[in-house]
Short mmCIF file of C-alpha atoms and ligand atoms in Angstrom, two decimals:
data_model
loop_
_atom_site.label_atom_id
_atom_site.label_comp_id
_atom_site.label_asym_id
_atom_site.label_seq_id
_atom_site.Cartn_x
_atom_site.Cartn_y
_atom_site.Cartn_z
CA MET A 1 117.80 115.03 90.61
CA LYS A 2 115.44 115.30 93.53
CA ILE A 3 114.30 112.17 95.35
CA LEU A 4 111.45 112.21 97.87
CA VAL A 5 112.20 109.99 100.85
CA THR A 6 109.12 109.52 103.03
CA GLY A 7 110.01 108.41 106.54
CA GLY A 8 113.52 109.73 105.85
CA THR A 9 114.32 110.61 109.46
CA GLY A 10 113.58 107.00 110.47
CA TYR A 11 116.04 104.15 110.87
CA ILE A 12 116.37 102.80 107.32
CA GLY A 13 115.32 106.07 105.70
CA SER A 14 118.11 108.11 107.30
CA HIS A 15 120.78 105.65 106.13
CA THR A 16 119.30 105.72 102.64
CA VAL A 17 119.30 109.53 102.56
CA VAL A 18 123.04 109.47 103.30
CA GLU A 19 123.69 107.00 100.47
CA LEU A 20 121.57 109.00 98.02
CA GLN A 21 123.41 112.21 98.91
CA SER A 22 126.77 110.49 98.58
CA ILE A 23 126.25 110.04 94.85
CA GLY A 24 124.79 113.46 94.23
CA PHE A 25 121.03 113.08 94.54
CA GLU A 26 119.16 115.95 96.13
CA VAL A 27 116.88 114.62 98.85
CA ILE A 28 113.64 115.93 100.24
CA ILE A 29 112.35 114.15 103.33
CA VAL A 30 108.74 114.05 104.45
CA ASP A 31 108.25 112.73 107.96
CA ASN A 32 105.77 113.50 110.73
CA LEU A 33 108.36 112.52 113.38
CA SER A 34 105.91 110.03 114.89
CA ASN A 35 108.78 107.58 115.33
CA SER A 36 111.91 109.64 114.80
CA SER A 37 113.65 112.76 115.98
CA ILE A 38 114.36 116.03 114.19
CA ASP A 39 117.96 115.71 115.44
CA VAL A 40 118.48 113.05 112.79
CA LEU A 41 118.61 115.84 110.20
CA ASP A 42 121.64 117.37 111.93
CA ASN A 43 123.34 114.01 112.07
CA ILE A 44 122.67 113.27 108.40
CA SER A 45 124.14 116.68 107.61
CA LYS A 46 127.25 115.92 109.69
CA ILE A 47 127.84 112.75 107.69
CA SER A 48 127.02 114.14 104.24
CA ARG A 49 127.93 117.80 104.74
CA LYS A 50 124.63 118.42 102.99
CA ARG A 51 121.33 119.12 104.71
CA PRO A 52 118.38 117.39 103.10
CA LEU A 53 115.23 119.43 102.53
CA PHE A 54 112.63 118.53 105.12
CA GLU A 55 108.87 118.88 105.41
CA LYS A 56 107.07 117.76 108.53
CA PHE A 57 103.54 116.56 107.98
CA ASP A 58 101.41 113.45 108.16
CA LEU A 59 101.09 111.66 104.84
CA THR A 60 97.66 110.39 105.82
CA ASP A 61 96.51 114.00 105.39
CA SER A 62 95.45 113.94 101.75
CA GLU A 63 95.14 117.72 101.40
CA LYS A 64 98.61 118.39 102.79
CA THR A 65 100.10 115.60 100.69
CA SER A 66 98.46 116.92 97.55
CA ALA A 67 99.64 120.49 98.29
CA PHE A 68 103.16 119.18 98.90
CA PHE A 69 103.29 117.47 95.52
CA LYS A 70 101.99 120.59 93.75
CA LEU A 71 104.84 122.57 95.31
CA HIS A 72 107.51 120.01 94.45
CA GLY A 73 106.79 119.13 90.84
CA ASP A 74 110.49 118.45 90.24
CA ILE A 75 110.58 115.23 92.30
CA ARG A 76 112.03 112.55 90.06
CA ALA A 77 111.35 109.43 92.15
CA ILE A 78 110.05 108.37 95.55
CA ILE A 79 111.26 105.97 98.20
CA HIS A 80 108.34 105.30 100.51
CA PHE A 81 109.48 104.20 103.98
CA ALA A 82 106.84 105.99 106.07
CA ALA A 83 104.82 103.43 108.00
CA PHE A 84 104.24 102.09 111.48
CA LYS A 85 106.19 98.87 112.02
CA SER A 86 105.52 97.26 115.38
CA VAL A 87 103.99 93.82 114.93
CA GLY A 88 102.74 93.64 118.53
CA GLU A 89 101.17 97.10 118.48
CA SER A 90 99.44 96.28 115.21
CA VAL A 91 97.73 93.33 116.89
CA MET A 92 96.53 95.58 119.74
CA ASP A 93 95.48 98.46 117.49
CA PRO A 94 94.94 97.22 113.94
CA LEU A 95 93.08 100.30 112.68
CA LYS A 96 96.04 102.50 113.60
CA TYR A 97 98.14 100.35 111.26
CA TYR A 98 95.65 100.00 108.43
CA GLY A 99 94.86 103.71 108.67
CA ASN A 100 98.46 104.92 108.65
CA ASN A 101 100.19 102.45 106.36
CA LEU A 102 97.49 102.23 103.69
CA SER A 103 96.34 105.88 103.65
CA SER A 104 99.84 107.28 103.46
CA LEU A 105 100.68 105.02 100.52
CA ILE A 106 97.44 105.87 98.72
CA ASN A 107 98.07 109.59 99.13
CA VAL A 108 101.62 109.24 97.84
CA LEU A 109 100.47 107.24 94.81
CA GLN A 110 97.74 109.81 94.08
CA GLY A 111 100.35 112.56 94.27
CA MET A 112 102.52 110.65 91.81
CA ILE A 113 99.69 110.14 89.33
CA ASP A 114 98.49 113.75 89.56
CA ASN A 115 101.99 115.13 89.08
CA ASN A 116 103.42 112.70 86.54
CA ILE A 117 106.00 111.21 88.89
CA ARG A 118 106.64 107.76 87.53
CA ASP A 119 108.90 105.86 89.90
CA ILE A 120 108.45 104.47 93.42
CA VAL A 121 110.49 102.15 95.62
CA PHE A 122 108.51 100.58 98.45
CA SER A 123 109.63 99.11 101.79
CA SER A 124 108.17 95.66 102.01
CA SER A 125 109.17 92.85 104.32
CA CYS A 126 110.03 89.18 104.51
CA THR A 127 107.02 89.00 106.81
CA VAL A 128 104.92 88.48 103.63
CA TYR A 129 106.38 84.95 103.32
CA GLY A 130 105.35 83.69 106.77
CA GLN A 131 107.16 80.37 107.39
CA PRO A 132 108.19 79.21 103.90
CA ASP A 133 108.24 75.46 103.13
CA VAL A 134 111.42 75.76 101.08
CA LEU A 135 114.55 77.70 102.09
CA PRO A 136 116.15 79.92 100.98
CA VAL A 137 112.98 81.78 100.08
CA ARG A 138 112.60 83.17 96.56
CA GLU A 139 110.53 86.13 95.42
CA ASP A 140 108.11 83.87 93.55
CA THR A 141 107.22 81.94 96.70
CA PRO A 142 103.51 82.60 97.25
CA VAL A 143 102.80 85.03 100.07
CA GLN A 144 101.03 83.48 103.04
CA LYS A 145 98.13 84.78 105.06
CA ALA A 146 99.63 87.47 107.24
CA VAL A 147 99.97 86.66 110.94
CA SER A 148 99.61 90.30 112.01
CA PRO A 149 97.80 93.43 110.84
CA TYR A 150 101.26 94.97 110.24
CA GLY A 151 102.19 92.09 107.92
CA ASN A 152 98.84 92.42 106.21
CA THR A 153 99.48 96.13 105.52
CA LYS A 154 102.67 95.13 103.69
CA GLN A 155 100.80 92.56 101.60
CA ILE A 156 97.97 94.99 100.80
CA CYS A 157 100.43 97.80 100.00
CA GLU A 158 102.24 95.51 97.57
CA GLU A 159 98.88 94.82 95.89
CA ILE A 160 97.91 98.51 95.81
CA ILE A 161 101.21 99.39 94.13
CA THR A 162 100.90 96.51 91.67
CA ASP A 163 97.36 97.49 90.68
CA SER A 164 98.33 101.16 90.40
CA CYS A 165 101.33 100.37 88.21
CA ASN A 166 99.19 98.17 85.97
CA SER A 167 96.61 100.90 85.36
CA ASN A 168 98.80 104.02 85.31
CA GLU A 169 102.06 105.25 83.93
CA ILE A 170 103.93 104.44 87.12
CA ARG A 171 106.54 101.82 87.95
CA GLY A 172 107.45 100.28 91.24
CA ILE A 173 110.15 98.22 92.90
CA LEU A 174 109.06 96.33 96.00
CA LEU A 175 111.98 95.58 98.30
CA ARG A 176 111.38 92.79 100.78
CA TYR A 177 113.79 93.37 103.65
CA PHE A 178 114.83 90.53 105.90
CA ASN A 179 116.08 91.64 109.34
CA PRO A 180 117.85 95.02 109.18
CA ILE A 181 120.26 95.66 112.07
CA GLY A 182 123.39 97.71 112.73
CA ALA A 183 124.12 101.38 112.27
CA HIS A 184 126.19 103.83 110.25
CA GLU A 185 129.95 103.57 110.84
CA THR A 186 130.03 107.12 112.24
CA ALA A 187 127.51 106.09 114.94
CA LEU A 188 125.68 109.34 114.14
CA ILE A 189 122.54 107.58 112.92
CA GLY A 190 121.03 104.25 113.89
CA GLU A 191 117.93 102.54 115.21
CA LEU A 192 116.01 104.46 117.86
CA PRO A 193 113.32 102.24 119.32
CA LEU A 194 110.82 104.09 121.47
CA GLY A 195 109.97 102.21 124.67
CA THR A 196 110.95 98.59 125.15
CA PRO A 197 112.26 97.09 121.92
CA ASP A 198 110.60 94.00 120.43
CA CYS A 199 113.47 93.29 118.10
CA LEU A 200 116.54 91.29 119.00
CA MET A 201 119.44 93.63 118.23
CA PRO A 202 118.31 96.73 120.15
CA TYR A 203 117.30 94.48 123.04
CA ILE A 204 120.80 93.00 123.09
CA THR A 205 122.55 96.39 123.05
CA GLN A 206 120.21 97.88 125.66
CA THR A 207 120.85 94.86 127.91
CA ALA A 208 124.59 95.14 127.45
CA ILE A 209 124.57 98.83 128.32
CA GLY A 210 122.56 98.15 131.46
CA ARG A 211 119.15 99.49 130.52
CA ARG A 212 117.59 95.98 130.66
CA PRO A 213 118.51 93.35 133.24
CA PHE A 214 118.67 90.46 130.78
CA LEU A 215 117.70 89.37 127.29
CA ARG A 216 114.95 86.77 127.06
CA VAL A 217 115.76 84.25 124.33
CA TRP A 218 112.37 83.19 122.99
CA GLY A 219 112.59 79.40 122.69
CA ASN A 220 115.53 77.00 122.47
CA ASP A 221 113.64 73.92 121.35
CA TYR A 222 113.19 74.73 117.66
CA ASP A 223 114.28 72.35 114.95
CA THR A 224 117.53 74.25 114.35
CA PRO A 225 121.16 73.30 115.15
CA ASP A 226 121.20 75.12 118.53
CA GLY A 227 117.44 75.14 119.08
CA THR A 228 117.02 78.92 118.66
CA ALA A 229 115.23 80.57 115.74
CA ILE A 230 117.06 81.61 112.59
CA ARG A 231 116.83 84.89 110.64
CA ASP A 232 118.67 86.59 107.80
CA TYR A 233 120.14 89.71 109.43
CA ILE A 234 121.28 92.43 107.04
CA HIS A 235 123.36 95.53 107.77
CA VAL A 236 121.26 98.67 107.35
CA VAL A 237 123.94 100.32 105.20
CA ASP A 238 123.90 97.40 102.75
CA LEU A 239 120.14 97.76 102.68
CA ALA A 240 120.35 101.51 102.08
CA LYS A 241 122.71 101.00 99.14
CA ALA A 242 120.21 98.66 97.50
CA HIS A 243 117.62 101.48 97.53
CA VAL A 244 119.94 103.76 95.59
CA ILE A 245 120.46 101.04 93.00
CA ALA A 246 116.69 100.45 92.80
CA VAL A 247 116.02 104.16 92.25
CA GLU A 248 118.63 104.34 89.53
CA ARG A 249 117.20 101.23 87.87
CA LEU A 250 113.79 102.91 87.72
CA ILE A 251 115.12 106.27 86.54
CA HIS A 252 117.27 104.70 83.83
CA GLU A 253 114.37 102.51 82.67
CA LYS A 254 116.15 99.25 83.28
CA CYS A 255 113.14 97.49 84.81
CA ILE A 256 111.86 94.43 83.02
CA LYS A 257 108.33 94.73 84.41
CA ASN A 258 106.03 97.51 85.71
CA VAL A 259 106.53 96.10 89.19
CA GLU A 260 109.60 94.23 90.28
CA VAL A 261 110.17 92.46 93.60
CA PHE A 262 113.52 91.81 95.24
CA ASN A 263 114.59 90.09 98.44
CA LEU A 264 117.16 92.08 100.41
CA GLY A 265 119.09 89.86 102.77
CA THR A 266 122.54 88.34 102.97
CA GLY A 267 121.35 84.87 102.06
CA ASN A 268 122.71 83.53 105.36
CA GLY A 269 120.67 82.49 108.37
CA PHE A 270 121.93 83.04 111.93
CA SER A 271 120.37 81.78 115.14
CA VAL A 272 119.66 83.95 118.17
CA ILE A 273 122.57 82.31 119.97
CA GLU A 274 124.89 83.02 117.04
CA VAL A 275 123.90 86.70 117.13
CA ILE A 276 124.60 86.80 120.88
CA LYS A 277 127.98 85.14 120.37
CA SER A 278 128.90 87.59 117.63
CA PHE A 279 127.84 90.51 119.83
CA GLU A 280 129.90 89.22 122.78
CA SER A 281 132.96 88.78 120.63
CA THR A 282 132.78 92.18 118.86
CA SER A 283 131.79 94.24 121.92
CA GLY A 284 133.78 92.35 124.52
CA VAL A 285 130.69 92.44 126.76
CA LYS A 286 129.27 89.25 128.30
CA LEU A 287 125.54 89.30 127.73
CA ASN A 288 123.09 88.34 130.43
CA PHE A 289 120.37 86.16 128.89
CA GLU A 290 117.77 83.61 129.93
CA THR A 291 115.73 81.21 127.88
CA ARG A 292 111.97 81.55 127.82
CA GLU A 293 109.01 79.90 126.08
CA ARG A 294 108.68 80.43 122.34
CA ARG A 295 107.25 83.83 121.39
CA PRO A 296 103.75 83.37 119.91
CA GLY A 297 103.67 83.98 116.16
CA ASP A 298 107.44 83.58 115.70
CA ILE A 299 108.54 81.64 112.67
CA VAL A 300 111.25 79.02 113.11
CA LYS A 301 113.66 79.91 110.35
CA ILE A 302 113.92 82.04 107.26
CA TRP A 303 116.67 83.32 105.03
CA ALA A 304 116.65 84.86 101.59
CA ASP A 305 117.51 83.63 98.17
CA THR A 306 119.22 86.81 97.00
CA SER A 307 120.18 85.62 93.53
CA LEU A 308 117.61 87.84 91.79
CA ALA A 309 118.88 91.00 93.52
CA ASN A 310 122.47 89.91 92.88
CA LYS A 311 121.81 89.39 89.16
CA GLU A 312 119.31 92.14 88.31
CA LEU A 313 120.42 94.90 90.69
CA GLY A 314 124.09 93.92 90.69
CA TRP A 315 123.83 94.25 94.46
CA GLU A 316 125.16 92.01 97.18
CA ALA A 317 125.30 92.53 100.93
CA GLU A 318 128.93 93.09 101.91
CA LYS A 319 128.91 93.36 105.68
CA THR A 320 129.27 90.43 108.03
CA LEU A 321 127.30 89.59 111.15
CA ASP A 322 130.25 90.88 113.22
CA ASP A 323 130.09 94.21 111.33
CA MET A 324 126.41 94.41 112.19
CA THR A 325 126.71 93.65 115.90
CA LEU A 326 129.77 95.89 116.35
CA SER A 327 128.13 98.87 114.64
CA ALA A 328 124.95 98.36 116.67
CA TRP A 329 127.05 98.42 119.85
CA LYS A 330 128.96 101.56 118.81
CA TRP A 331 125.61 103.23 118.14
CA GLU A 332 124.31 102.27 121.60
CA LEU A 333 127.49 103.62 123.19
CA ALA A 334 127.23 106.85 121.20
CA LEU A 335 123.62 107.27 122.27
CA LYS A 336 124.65 106.93 125.86
CA ASN A 337 127.51 109.36 125.46
CA ARG A 338 125.32 111.97 123.81
CA LYS A 339 122.64 111.38 126.44
CA LEU A 340 120.14 110.98 123.63
CA ARG A 341 118.19 108.39 125.58
CA ASN A 342 114.74 107.52 124.30
CA GLY A 343 112.84 109.47 126.95
CA GLU A 344 114.93 112.56 126.42
CA ILE A 345 114.47 112.38 122.68
CA VAL A 346 110.73 112.15 123.10
CA LYS A 347 110.86 115.05 125.54
CA GLN A 348 112.91 117.10 123.07
CA GLN A 349 110.52 116.16 120.31
CA ASN A 350 107.47 117.11 122.37
CA SER A 351 108.98 120.37 123.51
CA ARG A 352 109.73 121.26 119.88
CA MET A 353 106.19 120.39 118.88
CA THR A 354 104.71 122.64 121.57
CA LYS A 355 107.00 125.56 120.72
P1 NAD B 1 111.08 103.87 111.40
O1 NAD B 1 109.88 103.89 112.28
O2 NAD B 1 112.40 104.12 111.99
O3 NAD B 1 110.87 104.90 110.20
C1 NAD B 1 109.59 105.18 109.66
C2 NAD B 1 109.45 106.70 109.60
O4 NAD B 1 108.17 107.02 109.03
C3 NAD B 1 109.48 107.35 110.99
O5 NAD B 1 110.44 108.38 110.99
C4 NAD B 1 108.08 107.89 111.19
O6 NAD B 1 108.07 109.09 111.94
C5 NAD B 1 107.60 108.09 109.75
N1 NAD B 1 106.15 108.00 109.56
C6 NAD B 1 105.32 107.01 109.93
N2 NAD B 1 104.07 107.27 109.54
C7 NAD B 1 104.10 108.47 108.89
C8 NAD B 1 103.12 109.28 108.27
N3 NAD B 1 101.83 108.92 108.25
N4 NAD B 1 103.50 110.45 107.71
C9 NAD B 1 104.79 110.85 107.73
N5 NAD B 1 105.76 110.11 108.32
C10 NAD B 1 105.43 108.94 108.89
O7 NAD B 1 111.06 102.46 110.65
P2 NAD B 1 112.19 101.76 109.77
O8 NAD B 1 112.72 100.61 110.54
O9 NAD B 1 113.11 102.75 109.21
O10 NAD B 1 111.28 101.14 108.63
C11 NAD B 1 111.09 101.82 107.41
C12 NAD B 1 110.15 101.00 106.53
O11 NAD B 1 110.70 99.71 106.35
C13 NAD B 1 108.77 100.78 107.13
O12 NAD B 1 107.83 100.83 106.08
C14 NAD B 1 108.84 99.40 107.70
O13 NAD B 1 107.59 98.77 107.75
C15 NAD B 1 109.75 98.72 106.70
N6 NAD B 1 110.45 97.56 107.23
C16 NAD B 1 111.21 97.69 108.36
C17 NAD B 1 111.86 96.59 108.87
C18 NAD B 1 112.66 96.68 110.14
O14 NAD B 1 112.90 95.64 110.76
N7 NAD B 1 113.09 97.86 110.57
C19 NAD B 1 111.78 95.35 108.22
C20 NAD B 1 111.02 95.27 107.04
C21 NAD B 1 110.36 96.39 106.56
C1 WQD B 2 114.49 87.93 115.76
C2 WQD B 2 114.71 86.67 116.57
C3 WQD B 2 112.98 86.26 118.20
C4 WQD B 2 113.76 89.62 120.79
C5 WQD B 2 110.46 91.33 112.92
C6 WQD B 2 109.08 91.66 112.41
C7 WQD B 2 109.00 91.43 110.94
C8 WQD B 2 110.07 92.19 110.20
C9 WQD B 2 111.42 91.83 110.74
C10 WQD B 2 109.34 94.41 109.58
C11 WQD B 2 113.42 85.87 116.78
C12 WQD B 2 114.32 86.48 118.87
C13 WQD B 2 113.84 88.72 119.75
C14 WQD B 2 114.07 89.20 122.11
C15 WQD B 2 114.56 87.01 121.25
N1 WQD B 2 109.95 93.62 110.37
N2 WQD B 2 114.23 87.43 119.98
N3 WQD B 2 114.46 87.90 122.29
O1 WQD B 2 110.68 88.35 114.63
O2 WQD B 2 112.21 88.15 112.66
O3 WQD B 2 110.66 89.98 112.74
O4 WQD B 2 111.43 92.06 112.16
O5 WQD B 2 108.78 94.15 108.57
O6 WQD B 2 107.73 91.84 110.51
O7 WQD B 2 108.16 90.83 113.09
O8 WQD B 2 112.60 89.97 114.34
O9 WQD B 2 114.23 90.98 115.89
O10 WQD B 2 111.86 90.55 116.69
O11 WQD B 2 113.41 88.64 116.33
O12 WQD B 2 114.90 85.85 121.48
O13 WQD B 2 113.97 89.96 123.07
O14 WQD B 2 115.15 87.05 117.89
O15 WQD B 2 112.24 85.27 118.86
O16 WQD B 2 113.76 84.52 116.76
P1 WQD B 2 111.51 89.01 113.63
P2 WQD B 2 113.02 90.13 115.86
#
C-alpha cells in the first residue's frame, strides 16, 4: 500500500517514513526541500534498505499538486507534515506562513477529493492549547486564541480538515504533538535546524559541541519547582510510530468519528533545568548556560493527558528523557563527524538546485 508523506525529508517526516517502511508500506515523499536536504533520502535508505519514491515540488502550486495526484492514483492515505514551523519567523512574516501552511493543505485536500483518496493524518501541535487552566491537558480542552501566526495556521488547518471531512467522503486524524526531540538510534536522521535554533534541544546540543558559547535559559522565576518552564518532551521515534498506527486506524476503518484528535506526548512534564541535567548525565558534557529574562509568549507549563491515545490507538510513548537527550547528542556528534553542518547542507542543496 502506498502512503504519501508530504514533508517526508523533514525531521518528523523522515522518522515516520522509516517506521512506515519497516512494516511494509510503500512510501512516496513530496517535499520542496525548503527546510530539508536531499541527503535525507540516502540516509532513510541506509536505515530501511529501501529507497522511498520522491517528488520535489511545492505543494502550494495547485497545478503541480493536481498533476501529481493524477499520476499517483494508487495512493492509499496521506500524512501531511509539509509546513513552515518557526514561531518567531511567523510573527515577522505572517503571510509566508498563512500562504504556505494553508495553501499546501488545501491543495492536498483537493487532490484527495478529486482522486477518491479518503484518509489523511495531519501534524497539529500542542500550541493550539495555549496555557491551559487544567493540567494535564485533554483533547477536549477548548483551543485558545493563537499567540502566533504559526499557531493560528495549525488551528485553521484543523478547522479546514474538519469542515472538509464533514462535507466529503474523507476522514482525518489530527495529531497534536507536544515537544518532539531526539533522533533515530542510527544517528543517520535527526533534526536539522537552519540558522540559529529557537528550540531547546538543538540549542543545547549545538552549545555542547561548541557552535554556541552558552545556552540562555529563558526565565527561572516561573511558578514551577525549579522556576524554569515545563514541557512534555517526546522522542521523535515514539511520535513517528504513532503516525503508523493512525494511518492503519484510518485504513482499517477503526475511527469512531470523521475527524479524531489525539495528543501525542509522554504525559510527563520536565523543566528546562531537568532537560539540561539529563543531557549532562547522558552525554557526559557540562553545559554552559546562563539565565535570562522570560521569553515573550512562552507558556509556563504544559503536559499532555495521553489517555485517549493510549486507549484508542493502543499507543504509548516508550522512550525516556535520557533516551531523548542521548540520541539528540549522538545525532549532533554524527553531524559533526560527517561535516554535514548547516551551512554546508544549504550550500549542497543550493548547488543541486542550480545544477
Ligand atoms: P521540518 O521543517 O523538518 O519538515 C517539514 C518539511 O516540509 C520540510 O522538509 C520542508 O522542506 C517541507 N515543506 C514545507 N513547505 C512545503 C511545501 N509548500 N511544499 C513541499 N514541502 C514543503 O518540520 P518538522 O519538525 O518535521 O515538522 C513537521 C510538521 O509537524 C509540521 O507541520 C510542523 O508544524 C509540525 N509540528 C512540529 C513540531 C516540532 O516541534 N518539530 C511540533 C508540533 C507540530
Ligand atoms: C522549550 C522550553 C523555552 C530555547 C515550540 C513551538 C510550539 C511547538 C513546540 C510546533 C521553553 C526554553 C528554549 C532556549 C530556553 N512547535 N528554552 N532556551 O516553546 O514549547 O514550543 O515547540 O508546533 O509551537 O513554539 O519549545 O523548544 O522553543 O522551548 O530556555 O534557547 O525551553 O523558554 O521553556 P516551545 P522550545
